[in-house]
Short mmCIF file of C-alpha atoms and ligand atoms in Angstrom, two decimals:
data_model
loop_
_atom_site.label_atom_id
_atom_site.label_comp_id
_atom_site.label_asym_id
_atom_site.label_seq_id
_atom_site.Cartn_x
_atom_site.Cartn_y
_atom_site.Cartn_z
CA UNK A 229 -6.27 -6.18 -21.78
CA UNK A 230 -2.95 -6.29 -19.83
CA UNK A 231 -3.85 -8.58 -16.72
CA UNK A 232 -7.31 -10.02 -18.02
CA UNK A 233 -6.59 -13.18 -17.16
CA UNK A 234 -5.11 -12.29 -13.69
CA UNK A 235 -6.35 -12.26 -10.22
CA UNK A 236 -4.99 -9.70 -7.41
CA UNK A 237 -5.27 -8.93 -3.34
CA UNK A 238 -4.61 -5.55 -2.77
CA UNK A 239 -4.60 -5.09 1.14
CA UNK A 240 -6.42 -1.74 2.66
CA UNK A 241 -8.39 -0.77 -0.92
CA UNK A 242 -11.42 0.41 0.65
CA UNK A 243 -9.76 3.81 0.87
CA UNK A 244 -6.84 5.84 -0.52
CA UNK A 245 -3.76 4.53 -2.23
CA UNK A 246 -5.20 0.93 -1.96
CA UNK A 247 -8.86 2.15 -3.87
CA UNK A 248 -7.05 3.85 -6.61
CA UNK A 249 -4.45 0.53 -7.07
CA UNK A 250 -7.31 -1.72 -7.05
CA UNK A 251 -9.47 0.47 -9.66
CA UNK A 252 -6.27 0.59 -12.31
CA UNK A 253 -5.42 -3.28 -12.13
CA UNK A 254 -9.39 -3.58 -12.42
CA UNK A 255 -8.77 -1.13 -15.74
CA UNK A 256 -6.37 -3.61 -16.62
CA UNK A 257 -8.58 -6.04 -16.68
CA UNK A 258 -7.50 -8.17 -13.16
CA UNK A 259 -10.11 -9.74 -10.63
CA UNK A 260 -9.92 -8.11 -7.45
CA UNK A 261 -10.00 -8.78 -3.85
CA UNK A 262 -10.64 -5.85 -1.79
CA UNK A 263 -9.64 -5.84 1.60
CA UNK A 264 -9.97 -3.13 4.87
CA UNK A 265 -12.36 -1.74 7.16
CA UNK A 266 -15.13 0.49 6.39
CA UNK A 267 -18.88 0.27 6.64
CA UNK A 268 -20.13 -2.69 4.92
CA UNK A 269 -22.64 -1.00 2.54
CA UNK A 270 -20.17 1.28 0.95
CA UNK A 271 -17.84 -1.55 0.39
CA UNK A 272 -20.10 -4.00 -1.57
CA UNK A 273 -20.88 -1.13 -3.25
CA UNK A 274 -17.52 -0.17 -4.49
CA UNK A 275 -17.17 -3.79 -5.11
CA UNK A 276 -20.34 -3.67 -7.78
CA UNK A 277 -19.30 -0.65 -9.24
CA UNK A 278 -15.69 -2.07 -9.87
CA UNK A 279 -17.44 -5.20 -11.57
CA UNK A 280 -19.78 -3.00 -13.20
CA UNK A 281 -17.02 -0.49 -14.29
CA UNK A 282 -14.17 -2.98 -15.58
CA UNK A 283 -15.95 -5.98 -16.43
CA UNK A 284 -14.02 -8.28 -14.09
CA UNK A 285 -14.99 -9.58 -10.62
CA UNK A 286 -14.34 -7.82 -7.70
CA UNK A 287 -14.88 -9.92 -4.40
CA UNK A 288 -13.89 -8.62 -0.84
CA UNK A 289 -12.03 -10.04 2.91
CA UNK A 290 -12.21 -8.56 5.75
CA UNK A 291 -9.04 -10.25 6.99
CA UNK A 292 -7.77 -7.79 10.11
CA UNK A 293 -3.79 -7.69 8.29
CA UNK A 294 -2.55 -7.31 12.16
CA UNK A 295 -3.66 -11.09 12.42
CA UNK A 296 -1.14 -13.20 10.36
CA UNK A 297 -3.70 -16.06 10.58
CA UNK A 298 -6.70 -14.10 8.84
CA UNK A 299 -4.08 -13.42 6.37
CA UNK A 300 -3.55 -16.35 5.69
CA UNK A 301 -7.39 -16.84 5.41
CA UNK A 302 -7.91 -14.05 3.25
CA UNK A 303 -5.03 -15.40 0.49
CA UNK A 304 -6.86 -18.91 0.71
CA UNK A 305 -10.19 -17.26 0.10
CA UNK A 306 -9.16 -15.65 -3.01
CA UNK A 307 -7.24 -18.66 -4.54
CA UNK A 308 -11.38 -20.26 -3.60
CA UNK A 309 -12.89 -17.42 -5.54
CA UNK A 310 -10.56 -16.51 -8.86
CA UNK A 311 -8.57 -19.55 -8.66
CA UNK A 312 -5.25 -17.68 -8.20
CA UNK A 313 -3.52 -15.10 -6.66
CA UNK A 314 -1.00 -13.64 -8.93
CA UNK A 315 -0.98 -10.70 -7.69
CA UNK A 316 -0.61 -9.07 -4.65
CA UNK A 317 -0.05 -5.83 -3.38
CA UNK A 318 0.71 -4.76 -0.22
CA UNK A 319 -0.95 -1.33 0.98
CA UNK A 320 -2.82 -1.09 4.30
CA UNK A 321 -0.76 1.37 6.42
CA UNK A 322 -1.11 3.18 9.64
CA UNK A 323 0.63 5.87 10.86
CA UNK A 324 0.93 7.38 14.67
CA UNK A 325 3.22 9.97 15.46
CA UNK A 326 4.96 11.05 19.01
CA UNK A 327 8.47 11.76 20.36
CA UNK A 328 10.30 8.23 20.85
CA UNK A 329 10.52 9.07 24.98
CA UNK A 330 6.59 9.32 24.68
CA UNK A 331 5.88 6.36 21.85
CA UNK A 332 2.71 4.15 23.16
CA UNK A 333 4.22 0.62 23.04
CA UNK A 334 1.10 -0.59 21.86
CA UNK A 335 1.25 1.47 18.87
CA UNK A 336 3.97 0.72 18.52
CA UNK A 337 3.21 -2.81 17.97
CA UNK A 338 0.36 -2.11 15.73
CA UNK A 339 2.32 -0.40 13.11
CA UNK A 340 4.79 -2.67 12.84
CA UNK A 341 2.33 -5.66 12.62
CA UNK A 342 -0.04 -3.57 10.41
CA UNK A 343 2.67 -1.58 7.98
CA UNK A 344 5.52 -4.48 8.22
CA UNK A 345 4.77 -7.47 9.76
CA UNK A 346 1.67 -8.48 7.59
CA UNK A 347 3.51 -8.11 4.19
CA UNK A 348 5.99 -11.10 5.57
CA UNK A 349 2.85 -13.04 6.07
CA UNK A 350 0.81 -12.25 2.98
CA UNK A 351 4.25 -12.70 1.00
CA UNK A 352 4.68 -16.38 2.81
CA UNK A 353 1.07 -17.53 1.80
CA UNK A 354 0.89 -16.59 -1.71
CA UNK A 355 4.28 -17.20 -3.15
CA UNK A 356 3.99 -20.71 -3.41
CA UNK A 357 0.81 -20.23 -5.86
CA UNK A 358 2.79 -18.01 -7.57
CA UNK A 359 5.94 -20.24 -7.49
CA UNK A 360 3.72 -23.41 -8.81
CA UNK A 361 2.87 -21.43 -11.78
CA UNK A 362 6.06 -19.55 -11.97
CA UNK A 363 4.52 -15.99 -12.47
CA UNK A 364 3.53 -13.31 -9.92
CA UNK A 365 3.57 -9.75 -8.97
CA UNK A 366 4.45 -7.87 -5.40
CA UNK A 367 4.77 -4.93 -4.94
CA UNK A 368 4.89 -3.03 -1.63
CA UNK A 369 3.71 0.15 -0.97
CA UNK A 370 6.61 1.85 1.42
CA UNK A 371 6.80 5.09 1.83
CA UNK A 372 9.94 7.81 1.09
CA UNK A 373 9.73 7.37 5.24
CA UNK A 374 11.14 3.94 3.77
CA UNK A 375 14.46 5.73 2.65
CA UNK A 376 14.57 8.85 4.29
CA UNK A 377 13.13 9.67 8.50
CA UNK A 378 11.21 12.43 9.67
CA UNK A 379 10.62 12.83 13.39
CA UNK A 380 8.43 11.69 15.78
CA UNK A 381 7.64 8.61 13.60
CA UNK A 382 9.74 5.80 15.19
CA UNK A 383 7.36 3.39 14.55
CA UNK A 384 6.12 3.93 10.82
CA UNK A 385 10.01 4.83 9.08
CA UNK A 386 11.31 1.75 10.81
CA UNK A 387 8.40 -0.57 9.37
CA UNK A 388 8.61 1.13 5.86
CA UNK A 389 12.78 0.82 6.58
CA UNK A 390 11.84 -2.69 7.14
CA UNK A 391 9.01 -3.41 4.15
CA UNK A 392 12.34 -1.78 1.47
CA UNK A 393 14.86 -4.50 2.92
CA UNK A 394 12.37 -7.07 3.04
CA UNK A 395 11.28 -6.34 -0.96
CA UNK A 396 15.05 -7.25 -1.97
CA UNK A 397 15.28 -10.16 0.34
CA UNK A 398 12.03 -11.53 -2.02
CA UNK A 399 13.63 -9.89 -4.52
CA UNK A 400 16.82 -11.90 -4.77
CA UNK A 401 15.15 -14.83 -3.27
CA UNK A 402 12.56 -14.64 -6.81
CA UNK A 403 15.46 -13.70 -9.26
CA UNK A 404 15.36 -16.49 -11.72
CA UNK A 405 11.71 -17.16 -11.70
CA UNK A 406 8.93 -14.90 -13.74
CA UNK A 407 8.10 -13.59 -10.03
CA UNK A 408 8.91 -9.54 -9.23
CA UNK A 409 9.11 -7.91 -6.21
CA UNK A 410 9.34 -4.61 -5.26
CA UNK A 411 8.27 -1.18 -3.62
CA UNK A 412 6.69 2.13 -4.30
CA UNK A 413 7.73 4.52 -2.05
CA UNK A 414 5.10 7.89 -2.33
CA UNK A 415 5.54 11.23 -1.04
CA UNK A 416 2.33 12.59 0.27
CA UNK A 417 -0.73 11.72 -0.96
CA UNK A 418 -3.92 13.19 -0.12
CA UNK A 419 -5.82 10.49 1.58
CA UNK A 420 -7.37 10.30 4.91
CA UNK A 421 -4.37 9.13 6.81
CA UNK A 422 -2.66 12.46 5.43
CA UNK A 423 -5.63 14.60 6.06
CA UNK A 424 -5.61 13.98 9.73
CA UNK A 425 -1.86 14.92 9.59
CA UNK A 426 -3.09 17.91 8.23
CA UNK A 427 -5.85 18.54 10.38
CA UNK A 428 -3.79 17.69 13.60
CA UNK A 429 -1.17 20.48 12.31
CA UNK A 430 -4.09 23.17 11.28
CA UNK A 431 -5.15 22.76 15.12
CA UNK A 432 -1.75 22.59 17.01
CA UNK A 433 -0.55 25.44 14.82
CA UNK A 434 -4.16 27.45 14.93
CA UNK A 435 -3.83 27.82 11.26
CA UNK A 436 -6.23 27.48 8.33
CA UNK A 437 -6.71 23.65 6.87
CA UNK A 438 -5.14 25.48 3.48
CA UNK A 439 -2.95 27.09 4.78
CA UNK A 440 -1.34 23.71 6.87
CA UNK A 441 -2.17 21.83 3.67
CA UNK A 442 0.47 23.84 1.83
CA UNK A 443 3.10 23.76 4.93
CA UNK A 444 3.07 20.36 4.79
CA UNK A 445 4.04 20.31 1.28
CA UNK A 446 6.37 23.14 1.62
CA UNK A 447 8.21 21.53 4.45
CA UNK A 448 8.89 18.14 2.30
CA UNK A 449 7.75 17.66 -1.48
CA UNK A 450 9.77 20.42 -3.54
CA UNK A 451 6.92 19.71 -6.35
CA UNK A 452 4.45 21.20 -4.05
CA UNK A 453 1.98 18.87 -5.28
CA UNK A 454 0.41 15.54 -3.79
CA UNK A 455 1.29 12.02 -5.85
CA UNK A 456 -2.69 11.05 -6.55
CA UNK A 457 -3.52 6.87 -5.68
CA UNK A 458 -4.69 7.20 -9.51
CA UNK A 459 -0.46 7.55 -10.07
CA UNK A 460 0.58 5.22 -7.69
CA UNK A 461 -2.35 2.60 -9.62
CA UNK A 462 -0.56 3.37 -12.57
CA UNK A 463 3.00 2.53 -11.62
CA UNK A 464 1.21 -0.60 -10.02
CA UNK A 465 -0.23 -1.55 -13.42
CA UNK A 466 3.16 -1.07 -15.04
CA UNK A 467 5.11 -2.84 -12.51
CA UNK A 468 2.79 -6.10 -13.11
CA UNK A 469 3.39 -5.57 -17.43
CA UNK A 470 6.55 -7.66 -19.27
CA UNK A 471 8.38 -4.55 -19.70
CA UNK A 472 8.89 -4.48 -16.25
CA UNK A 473 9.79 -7.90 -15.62
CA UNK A 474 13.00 -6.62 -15.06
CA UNK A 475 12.67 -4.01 -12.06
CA UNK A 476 13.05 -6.54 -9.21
CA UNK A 477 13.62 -5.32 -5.86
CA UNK A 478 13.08 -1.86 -6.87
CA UNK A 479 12.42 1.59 -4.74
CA UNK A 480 10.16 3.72 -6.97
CA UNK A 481 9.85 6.92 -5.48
CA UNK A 482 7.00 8.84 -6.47
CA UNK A 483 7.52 11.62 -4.21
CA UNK A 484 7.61 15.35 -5.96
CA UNK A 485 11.47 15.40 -5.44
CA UNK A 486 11.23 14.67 -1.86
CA UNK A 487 14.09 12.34 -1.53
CA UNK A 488 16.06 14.22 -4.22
CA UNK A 489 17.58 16.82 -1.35
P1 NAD B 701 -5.75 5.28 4.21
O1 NAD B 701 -5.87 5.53 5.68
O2 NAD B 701 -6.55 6.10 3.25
O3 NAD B 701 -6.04 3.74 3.89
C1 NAD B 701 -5.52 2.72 4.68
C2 NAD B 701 -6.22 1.44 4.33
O4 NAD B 701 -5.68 0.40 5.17
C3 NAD B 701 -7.73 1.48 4.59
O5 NAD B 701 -8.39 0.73 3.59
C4 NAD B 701 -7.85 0.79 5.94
O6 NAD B 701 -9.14 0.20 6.17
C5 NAD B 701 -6.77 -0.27 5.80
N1 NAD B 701 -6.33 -0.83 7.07
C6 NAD B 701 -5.82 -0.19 8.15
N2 NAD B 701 -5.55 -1.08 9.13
C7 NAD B 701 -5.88 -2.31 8.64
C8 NAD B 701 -5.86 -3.62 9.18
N3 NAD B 701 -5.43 -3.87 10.42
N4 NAD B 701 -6.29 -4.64 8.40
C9 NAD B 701 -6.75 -4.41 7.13
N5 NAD B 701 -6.80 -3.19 6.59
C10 NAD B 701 -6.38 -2.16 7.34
O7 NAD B 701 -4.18 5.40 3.92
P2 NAD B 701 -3.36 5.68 2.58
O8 NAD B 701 -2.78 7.03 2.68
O9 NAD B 701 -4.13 5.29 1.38
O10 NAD B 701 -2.13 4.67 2.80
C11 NAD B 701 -1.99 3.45 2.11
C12 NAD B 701 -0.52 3.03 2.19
O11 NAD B 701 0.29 4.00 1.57
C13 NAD B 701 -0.01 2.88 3.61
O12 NAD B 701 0.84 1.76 3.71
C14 NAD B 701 0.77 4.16 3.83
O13 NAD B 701 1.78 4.01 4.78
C15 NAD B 701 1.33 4.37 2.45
N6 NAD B 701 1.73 5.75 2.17
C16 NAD B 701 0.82 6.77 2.22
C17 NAD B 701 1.25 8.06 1.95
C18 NAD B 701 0.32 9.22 1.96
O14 NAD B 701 0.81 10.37 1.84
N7 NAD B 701 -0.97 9.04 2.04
C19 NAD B 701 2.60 8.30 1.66
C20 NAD B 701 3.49 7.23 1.63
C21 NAD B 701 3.03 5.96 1.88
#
């Protein structure tokens, strides 16, 4: 197996993007710390049936990633339970949309903390693990909002903006080590952070979930299909082999042609 005897933190994995990257590193044979919010039943359950599934162990944090210092906890913990932390991805996102003049300054704050902020921190704690045994992994789920805006999204394009320039800063900073880092930018993805997008549009428009599914698409992704997290997993996987030891600081798009216009 690719990664069997690898060990990986993939931030917000008990839903979407993050669920689908932690199941195909699992695949590959990596140990797996699961991190987010949910209800705690379903979660130790998705941890058994990852163990169960793969054959590796599959533990869980429940750092908050707005709180650099529970990040901090949460890379410590894993080091505790696999004994490294070679890989790390970061994925848990928010998203809150509203004209700049009418932006909440709080959320403001969150996504930058939550979508930006935390992948400085979680990149500052586990490097030097990786560094010690020169070999790692990071990759950083962006967004296309990472390379291209859309409005009424001040807050999320300028943290993804931010999470792209950051990757090459690690990027260069890694260059002659065995250590990659870089980011996957999706289009949309059906997960629930896209659903509500969808839902809030099928309500303000008074139009059929369907029919503001396929608007959405229309609008943006020239493919008129959604990436799946089972993709983006994929890529992840790949990113982490030898033949990509190469790709360093890296914007993958996986976006349906979005950013092609
Ligand atoms: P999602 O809402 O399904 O999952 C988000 C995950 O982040 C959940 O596990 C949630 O519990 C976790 N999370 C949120 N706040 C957290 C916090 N403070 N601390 C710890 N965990 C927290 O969203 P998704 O669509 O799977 O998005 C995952 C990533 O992909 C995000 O960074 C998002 O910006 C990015 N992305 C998504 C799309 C899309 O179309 N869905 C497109 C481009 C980029």
């Amino acid at each position: 197996m690719l990664l069997n005897d690898k060990s990986a933190v993939v931030t917000g994995s008990t839903s979407g993007i993050g669920l689908g990257i932690a199941r195909a590193l699992a695949k590959a044979g990596c140990n797996i710390m699961l991190n987010g919010f949910g209800d705690k039943s379903s979660i130790e359950r998705e941890c058994s049936q990852i163990a169960k599934d793969f054959g590796v162990k599959a533990a869980f944090h429940p750092a908050d990633i707005s709180k650099p210092d529970e990040i901090g906890k949460m890379i410590e913990a894993t080091t505790n339970e696999f004994g490294q932390v070679d890989i790390l991805v970061n994925n848990a996102g928010i998203q809150f949309t509203a004209p700049i003049e009418k932006f909440p300054t709080d959320q403001w704050d969150a996504v930058i903390a939550i979508n930006l902020s935390s992948n400085f921190h979680s990149i500052r704690a586990a490097l030097p693990g990786m560094r010690k045994r020169n070999w790692g992994r990071i990759i950083n789920i962006a967004s296309v909002h990472g390379v291209v805006a859309s409005p009424e999204k001040a807050a999320y394009v300028a943290a993804k903006h931010g999470v792209i320039g950051l990757t090459k800063v690690v990027a260069l900073e890694t260059a002659t080590s065995r250590i990659t880092c870089n980011a996957i930018c999706p289009g949309w993805v059906l997960t629930p952070l896209v659903e509500k997008q969808i839902k809030d549009r099928s309500a303000r428009e008074k139009i059929p979930v369907d029919q503001a599914k396929l608007e959405l698409l229309s609008e943006k992704q020239p493919s008129l299909e959604f990436a799946t997290p089972e993709q983006i997993g994929a890529m992840t996987v790949f990113l982490c082999s030898d033949d990509a030891a190469q790709i360093r600081g890296a914007t993958i798009e996986m976006d349906g042609a979005w950013t092609a216009r």
